PDB file of C-alpha atoms in Angstrom:
ATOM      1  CA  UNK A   1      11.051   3.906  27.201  1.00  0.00           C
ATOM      2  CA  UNK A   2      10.617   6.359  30.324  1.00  0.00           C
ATOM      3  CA  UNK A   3      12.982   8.708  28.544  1.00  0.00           C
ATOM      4  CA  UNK A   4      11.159   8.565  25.495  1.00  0.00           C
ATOM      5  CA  UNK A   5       7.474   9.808  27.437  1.00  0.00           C
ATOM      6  CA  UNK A   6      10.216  12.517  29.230  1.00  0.00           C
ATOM      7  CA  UNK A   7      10.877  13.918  26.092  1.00  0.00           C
ATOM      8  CA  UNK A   8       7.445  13.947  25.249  1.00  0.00           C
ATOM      9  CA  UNK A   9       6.382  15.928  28.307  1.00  0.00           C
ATOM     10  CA  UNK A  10       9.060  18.130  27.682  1.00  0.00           C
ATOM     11  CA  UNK A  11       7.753  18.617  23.927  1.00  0.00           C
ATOM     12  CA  UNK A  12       3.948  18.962  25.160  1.00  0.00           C
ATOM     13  CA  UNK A  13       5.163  21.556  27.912  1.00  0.00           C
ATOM     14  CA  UNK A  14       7.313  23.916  25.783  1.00  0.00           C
ATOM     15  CA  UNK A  15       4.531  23.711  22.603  1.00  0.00           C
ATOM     16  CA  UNK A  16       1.277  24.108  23.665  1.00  0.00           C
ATOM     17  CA  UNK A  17       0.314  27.127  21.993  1.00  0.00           C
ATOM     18  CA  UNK A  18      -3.046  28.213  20.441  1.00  0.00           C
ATOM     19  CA  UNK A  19      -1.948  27.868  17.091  1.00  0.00           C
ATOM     20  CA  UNK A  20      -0.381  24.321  17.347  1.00  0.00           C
ATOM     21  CA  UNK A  21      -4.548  23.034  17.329  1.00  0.00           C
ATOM     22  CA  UNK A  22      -5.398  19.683  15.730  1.00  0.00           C
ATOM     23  CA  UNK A  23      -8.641  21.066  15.643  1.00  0.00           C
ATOM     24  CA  UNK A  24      -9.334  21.955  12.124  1.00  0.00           C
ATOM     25  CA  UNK A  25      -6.028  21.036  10.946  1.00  0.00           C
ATOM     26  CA  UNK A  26      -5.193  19.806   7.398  1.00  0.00           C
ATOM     27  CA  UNK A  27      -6.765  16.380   5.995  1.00  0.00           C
ATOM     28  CA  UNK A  28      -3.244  15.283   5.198  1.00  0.00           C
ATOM     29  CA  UNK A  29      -0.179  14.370   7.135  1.00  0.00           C
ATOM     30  CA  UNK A  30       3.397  11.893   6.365  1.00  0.00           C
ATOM     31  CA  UNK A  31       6.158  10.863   8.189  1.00  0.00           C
ATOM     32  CA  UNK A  32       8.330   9.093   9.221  1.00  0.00           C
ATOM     33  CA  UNK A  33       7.866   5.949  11.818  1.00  0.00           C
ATOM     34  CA  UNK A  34      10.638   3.935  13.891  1.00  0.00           C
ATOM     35  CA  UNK A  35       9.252   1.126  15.488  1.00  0.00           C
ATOM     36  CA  UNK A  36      11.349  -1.782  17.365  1.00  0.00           C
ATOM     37  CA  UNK A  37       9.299  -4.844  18.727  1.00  0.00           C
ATOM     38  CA  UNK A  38      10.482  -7.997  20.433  1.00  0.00           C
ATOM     39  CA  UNK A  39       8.990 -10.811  22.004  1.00  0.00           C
ATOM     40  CA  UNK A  40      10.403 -10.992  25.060  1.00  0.00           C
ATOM     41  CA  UNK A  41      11.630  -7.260  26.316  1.00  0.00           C
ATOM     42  CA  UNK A  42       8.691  -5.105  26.267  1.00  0.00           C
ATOM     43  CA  UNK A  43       5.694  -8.004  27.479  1.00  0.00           C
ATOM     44  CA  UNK A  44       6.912 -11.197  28.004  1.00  0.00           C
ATOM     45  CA  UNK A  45       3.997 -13.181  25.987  1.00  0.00           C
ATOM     46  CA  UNK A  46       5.043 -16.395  27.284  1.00  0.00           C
ATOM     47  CA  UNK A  47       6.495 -18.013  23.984  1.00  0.00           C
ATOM     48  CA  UNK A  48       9.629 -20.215  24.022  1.00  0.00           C
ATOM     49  CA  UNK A  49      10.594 -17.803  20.782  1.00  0.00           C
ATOM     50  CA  UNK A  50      12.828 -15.079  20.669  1.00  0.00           C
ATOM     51  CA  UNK A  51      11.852 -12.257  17.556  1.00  0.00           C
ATOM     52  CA  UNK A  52      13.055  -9.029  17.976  1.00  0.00           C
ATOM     53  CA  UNK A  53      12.068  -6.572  14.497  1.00  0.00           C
ATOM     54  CA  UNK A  54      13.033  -2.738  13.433  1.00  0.00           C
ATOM     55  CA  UNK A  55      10.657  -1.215  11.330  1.00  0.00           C
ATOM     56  CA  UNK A  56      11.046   1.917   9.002  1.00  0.00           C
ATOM     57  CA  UNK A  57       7.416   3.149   8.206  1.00  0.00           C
ATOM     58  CA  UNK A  58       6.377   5.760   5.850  1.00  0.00           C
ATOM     59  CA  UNK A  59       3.128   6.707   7.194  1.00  0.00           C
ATOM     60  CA  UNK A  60       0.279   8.658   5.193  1.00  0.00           C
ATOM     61  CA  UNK A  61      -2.870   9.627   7.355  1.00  0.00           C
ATOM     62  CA  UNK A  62      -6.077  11.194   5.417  1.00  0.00           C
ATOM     63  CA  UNK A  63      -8.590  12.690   7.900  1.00  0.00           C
ATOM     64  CA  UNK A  64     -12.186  11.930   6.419  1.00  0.00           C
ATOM     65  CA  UNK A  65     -13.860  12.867   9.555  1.00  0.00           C
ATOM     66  CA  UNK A  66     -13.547  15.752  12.217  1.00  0.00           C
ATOM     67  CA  UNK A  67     -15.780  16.426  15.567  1.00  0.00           C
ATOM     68  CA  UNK A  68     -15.366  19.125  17.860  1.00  0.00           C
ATOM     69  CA  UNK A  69     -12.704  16.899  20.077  1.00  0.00           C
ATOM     70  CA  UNK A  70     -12.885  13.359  18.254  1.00  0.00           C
ATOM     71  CA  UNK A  71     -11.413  12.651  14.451  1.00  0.00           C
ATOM     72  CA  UNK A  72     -11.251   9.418  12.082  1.00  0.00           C
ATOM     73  CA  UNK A  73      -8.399   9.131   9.445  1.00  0.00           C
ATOM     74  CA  UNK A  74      -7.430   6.338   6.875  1.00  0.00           C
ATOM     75  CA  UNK A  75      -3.696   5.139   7.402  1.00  0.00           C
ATOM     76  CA  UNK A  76      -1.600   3.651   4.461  1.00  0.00           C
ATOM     77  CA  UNK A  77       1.929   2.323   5.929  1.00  0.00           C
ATOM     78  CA  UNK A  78       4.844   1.566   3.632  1.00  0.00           C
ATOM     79  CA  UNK A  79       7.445  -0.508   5.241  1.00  0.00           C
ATOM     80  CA  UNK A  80      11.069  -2.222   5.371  1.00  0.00           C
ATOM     81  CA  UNK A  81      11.591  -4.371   8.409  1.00  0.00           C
ATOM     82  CA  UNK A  82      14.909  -6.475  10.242  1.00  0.00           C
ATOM     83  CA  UNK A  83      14.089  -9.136  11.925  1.00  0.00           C
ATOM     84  CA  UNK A  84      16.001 -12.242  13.818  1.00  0.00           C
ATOM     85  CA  UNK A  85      14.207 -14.979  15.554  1.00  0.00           C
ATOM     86  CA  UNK A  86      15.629 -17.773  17.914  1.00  0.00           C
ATOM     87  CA  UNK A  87      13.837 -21.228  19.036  1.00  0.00           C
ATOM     88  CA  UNK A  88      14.688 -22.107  22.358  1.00  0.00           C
ATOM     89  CA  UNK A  89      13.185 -25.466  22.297  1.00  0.00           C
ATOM     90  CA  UNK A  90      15.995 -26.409  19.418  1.00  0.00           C
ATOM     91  CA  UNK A  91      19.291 -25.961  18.837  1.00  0.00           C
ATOM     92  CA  UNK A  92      18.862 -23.644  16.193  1.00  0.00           C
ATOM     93  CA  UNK A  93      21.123 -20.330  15.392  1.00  0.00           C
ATOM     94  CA  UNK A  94      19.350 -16.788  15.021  1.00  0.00           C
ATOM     95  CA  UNK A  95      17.433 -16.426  11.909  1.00  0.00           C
ATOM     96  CA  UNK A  96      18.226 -13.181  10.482  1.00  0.00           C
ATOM     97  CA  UNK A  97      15.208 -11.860   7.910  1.00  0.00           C
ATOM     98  CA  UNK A  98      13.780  -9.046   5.780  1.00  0.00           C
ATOM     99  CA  UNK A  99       9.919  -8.159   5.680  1.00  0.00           C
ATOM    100  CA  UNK A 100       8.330  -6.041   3.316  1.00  0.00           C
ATOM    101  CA  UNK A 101       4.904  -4.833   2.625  1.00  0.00           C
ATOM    102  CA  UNK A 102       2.297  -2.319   3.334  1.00  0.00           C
ATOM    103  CA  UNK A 103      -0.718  -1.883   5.996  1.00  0.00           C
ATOM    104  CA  UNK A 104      -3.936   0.034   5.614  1.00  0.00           C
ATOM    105  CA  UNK A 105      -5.599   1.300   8.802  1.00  0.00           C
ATOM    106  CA  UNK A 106      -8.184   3.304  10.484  1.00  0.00           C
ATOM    107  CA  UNK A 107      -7.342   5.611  13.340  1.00  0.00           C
ATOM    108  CA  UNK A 108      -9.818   7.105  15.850  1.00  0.00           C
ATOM    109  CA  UNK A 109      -8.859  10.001  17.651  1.00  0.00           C
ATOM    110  CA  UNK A 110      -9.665  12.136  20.578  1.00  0.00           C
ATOM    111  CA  UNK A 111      -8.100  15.707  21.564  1.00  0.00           C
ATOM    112  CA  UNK A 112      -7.363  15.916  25.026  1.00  0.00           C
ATOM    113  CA  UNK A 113      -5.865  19.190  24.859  1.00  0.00           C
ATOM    114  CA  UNK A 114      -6.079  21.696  21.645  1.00  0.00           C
ATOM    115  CA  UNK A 115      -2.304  20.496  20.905  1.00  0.00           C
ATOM    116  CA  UNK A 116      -2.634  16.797  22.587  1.00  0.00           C
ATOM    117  CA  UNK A 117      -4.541  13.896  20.766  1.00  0.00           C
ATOM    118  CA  UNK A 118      -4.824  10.150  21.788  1.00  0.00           C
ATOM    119  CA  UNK A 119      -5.518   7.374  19.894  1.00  0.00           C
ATOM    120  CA  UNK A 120      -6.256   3.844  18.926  1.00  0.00           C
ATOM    121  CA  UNK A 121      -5.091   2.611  15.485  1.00  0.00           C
ATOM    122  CA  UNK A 122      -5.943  -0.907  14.128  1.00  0.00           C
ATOM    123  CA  UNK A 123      -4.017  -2.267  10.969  1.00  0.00           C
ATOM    124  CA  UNK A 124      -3.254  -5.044   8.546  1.00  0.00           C
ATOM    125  CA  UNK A 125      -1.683  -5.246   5.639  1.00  0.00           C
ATOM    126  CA  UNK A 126       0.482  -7.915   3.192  1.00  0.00           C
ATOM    127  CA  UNK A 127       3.837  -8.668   3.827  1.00  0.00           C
ATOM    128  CA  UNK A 128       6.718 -11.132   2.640  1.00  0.00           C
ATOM    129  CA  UNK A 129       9.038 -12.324   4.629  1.00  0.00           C
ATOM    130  CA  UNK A 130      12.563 -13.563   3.240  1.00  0.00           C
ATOM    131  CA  UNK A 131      13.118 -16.915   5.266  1.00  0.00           C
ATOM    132  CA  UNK A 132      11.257 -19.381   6.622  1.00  0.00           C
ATOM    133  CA  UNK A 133      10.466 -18.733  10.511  1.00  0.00           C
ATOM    134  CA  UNK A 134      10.450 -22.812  11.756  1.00  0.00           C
ATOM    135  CA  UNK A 135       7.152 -24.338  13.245  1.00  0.00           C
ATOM    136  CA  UNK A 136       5.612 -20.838  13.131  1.00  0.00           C
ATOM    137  CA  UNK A 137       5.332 -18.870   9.564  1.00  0.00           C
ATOM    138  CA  UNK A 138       6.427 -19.811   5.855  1.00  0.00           C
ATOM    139  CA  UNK A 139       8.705 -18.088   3.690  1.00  0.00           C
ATOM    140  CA  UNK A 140       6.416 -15.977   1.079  1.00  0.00           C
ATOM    141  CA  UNK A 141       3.473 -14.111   1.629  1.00  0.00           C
ATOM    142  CA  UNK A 142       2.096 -13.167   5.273  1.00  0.00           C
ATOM    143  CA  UNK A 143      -0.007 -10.287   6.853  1.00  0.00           C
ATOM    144  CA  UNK A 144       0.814  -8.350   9.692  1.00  0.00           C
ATOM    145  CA  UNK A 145      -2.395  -7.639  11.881  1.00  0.00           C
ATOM    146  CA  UNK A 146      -1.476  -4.437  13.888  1.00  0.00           C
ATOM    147  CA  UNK A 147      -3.678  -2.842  16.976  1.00  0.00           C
ATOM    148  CA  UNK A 148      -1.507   0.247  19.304  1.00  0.00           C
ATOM    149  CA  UNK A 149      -2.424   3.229  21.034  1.00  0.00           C
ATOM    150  CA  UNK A 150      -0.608   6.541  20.845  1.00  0.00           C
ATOM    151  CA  UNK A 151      -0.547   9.515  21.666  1.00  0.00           C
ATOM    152  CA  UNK A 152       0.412  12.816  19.340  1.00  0.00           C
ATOM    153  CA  UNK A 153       1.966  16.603  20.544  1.00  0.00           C
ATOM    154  CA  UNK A 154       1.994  19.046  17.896  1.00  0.00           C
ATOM    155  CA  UNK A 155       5.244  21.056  17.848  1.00  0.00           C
ATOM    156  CA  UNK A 156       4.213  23.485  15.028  1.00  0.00           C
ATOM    157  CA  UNK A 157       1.700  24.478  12.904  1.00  0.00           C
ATOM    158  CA  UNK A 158       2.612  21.635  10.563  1.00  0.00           C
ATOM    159  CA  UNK A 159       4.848  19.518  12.428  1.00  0.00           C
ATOM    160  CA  UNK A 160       3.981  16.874  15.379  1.00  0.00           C
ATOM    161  CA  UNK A 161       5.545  14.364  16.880  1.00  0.00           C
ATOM    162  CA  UNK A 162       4.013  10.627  17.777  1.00  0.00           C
ATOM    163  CA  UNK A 163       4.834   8.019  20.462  1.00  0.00           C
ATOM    164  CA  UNK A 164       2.781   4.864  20.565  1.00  0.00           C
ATOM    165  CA  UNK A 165       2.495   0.764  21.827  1.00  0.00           C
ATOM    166  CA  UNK A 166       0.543  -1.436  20.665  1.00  0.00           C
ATOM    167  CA  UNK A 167       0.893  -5.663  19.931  1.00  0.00           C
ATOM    168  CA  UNK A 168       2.096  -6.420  15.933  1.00  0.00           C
ATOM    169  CA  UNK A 169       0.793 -10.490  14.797  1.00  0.00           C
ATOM    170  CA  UNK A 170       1.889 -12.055  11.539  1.00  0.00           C
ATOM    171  CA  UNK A 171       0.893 -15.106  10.140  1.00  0.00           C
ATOM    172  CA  UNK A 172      -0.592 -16.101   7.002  1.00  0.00           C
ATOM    173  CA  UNK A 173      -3.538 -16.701   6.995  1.00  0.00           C
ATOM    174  CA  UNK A 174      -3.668 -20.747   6.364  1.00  0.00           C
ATOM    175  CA  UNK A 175      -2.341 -20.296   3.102  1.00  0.00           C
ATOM    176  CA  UNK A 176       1.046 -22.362   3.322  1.00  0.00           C
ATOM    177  CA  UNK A 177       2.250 -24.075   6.642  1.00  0.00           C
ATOM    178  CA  UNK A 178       3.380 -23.714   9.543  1.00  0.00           C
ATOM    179  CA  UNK A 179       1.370 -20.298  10.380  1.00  0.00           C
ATOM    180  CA  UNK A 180       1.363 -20.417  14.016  1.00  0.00           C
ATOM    181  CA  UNK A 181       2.444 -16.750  13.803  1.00  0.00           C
ATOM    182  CA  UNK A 182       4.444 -14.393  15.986  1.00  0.00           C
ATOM    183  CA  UNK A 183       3.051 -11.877  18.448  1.00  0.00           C
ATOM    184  CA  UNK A 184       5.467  -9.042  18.967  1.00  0.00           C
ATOM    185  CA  UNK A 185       5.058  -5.888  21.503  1.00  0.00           C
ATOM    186  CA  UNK A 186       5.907  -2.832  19.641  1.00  0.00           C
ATOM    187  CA  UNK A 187       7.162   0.608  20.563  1.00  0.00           C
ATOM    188  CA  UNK A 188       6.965   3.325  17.812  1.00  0.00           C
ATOM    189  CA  UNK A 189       7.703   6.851  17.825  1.00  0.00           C
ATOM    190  CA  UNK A 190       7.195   9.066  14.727  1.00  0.00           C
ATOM    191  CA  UNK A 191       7.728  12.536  13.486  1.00  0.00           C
ATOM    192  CA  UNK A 192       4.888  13.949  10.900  1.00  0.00           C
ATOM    193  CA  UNK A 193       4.112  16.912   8.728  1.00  0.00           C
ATOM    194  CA  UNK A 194       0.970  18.669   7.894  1.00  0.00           C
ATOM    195  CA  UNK A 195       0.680  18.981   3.618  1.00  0.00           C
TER     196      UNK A 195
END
């Protein structure tokens, strides 16, 4: 992780140029997002579980709302995700699965520098998961309730680049048991154009 926020300094220092501005910038922006989460490595949440998850995101932001330093943009997230769990408490192999679905989110942000922007993004969106996850989520249909903050360095006039952390819960919802759910740390960094 500390050589990812290097990199990112090193980005922010060599970029910062008048016209790299999020101020006024287009209403839409895509890329791509690689996000890797596990239980245990990032925040140890206390659970006897072991789920570790890669995510490939396509992310689509639409800004419906610009301030002088503060913004507001709708998120739609496709995405294919690997996942294994382990059970400590049983004698269990690793579970190897597949998730896919989508999450919608809002995203508020504030500039702290003409080419710097923070922000907190809050998500959720249906997934299904390919195996059954014992004593904590059913094969089928879950949701994935997402809340991470991030920061974003333009490196262009249409390109920037995104780091952000945040906590990732799926369960679903009471519709089929178990759905104790998983809480997963999550560390994401993303690379987006302007269209």
């Amino acid at each position: 992780m500390k050589y990812l926020i290097l990199v990112f300094f090193i980005i922010n220092s060599t970029c910062s140029t008048a016209q790299n501005t999020f101020q006024n910038s287009k209403k839409h922006r895509i890329g791509y997002v690689l996000s890797i989460g596990d239980t245990r490595k990032f925040l140890d949440l206390g659970t006897p579980i072991a789920y570790s998850i890669t995510s490939h995101q396509i992310n689509y932001f639409y800004k419906w709302r610009e301030k002088e330093k503060t913004s507001w943009e709708f998120m739609v997230a496709p995405q294919i995700n690997h996942a294994k769990y382990k059970d400590f408490e049983d004698n269990r192999d690793w579970i190897e699965l597949k998730e896919q679905g989508v999450n919608f989110g809002v995203s508020y942000n504030y500039a702290i520098t003409k080419s710097t922007k923070t922000y907190l993004l809050l998500s959720i969106g249906p997934h299904y998961i390919s195996e059954l996850i014992p004593y904590r989520a059913a094969k089928g249909l879950t949701f994935s309730d997402n809340a991470t903050v991030g920061i974003t360095q333009k490196i262009s006039s249409n390109f920037s680049f995104d780091l952000r952390y945040g906590i990732r819960h799926i369960s679903n919802a009471g519709l089929k048991k178990p759905n104790i759910g998983i809480n997963t740390m999550m560390l994401s960094t993303g690379l987006y154009v302007q269209l």
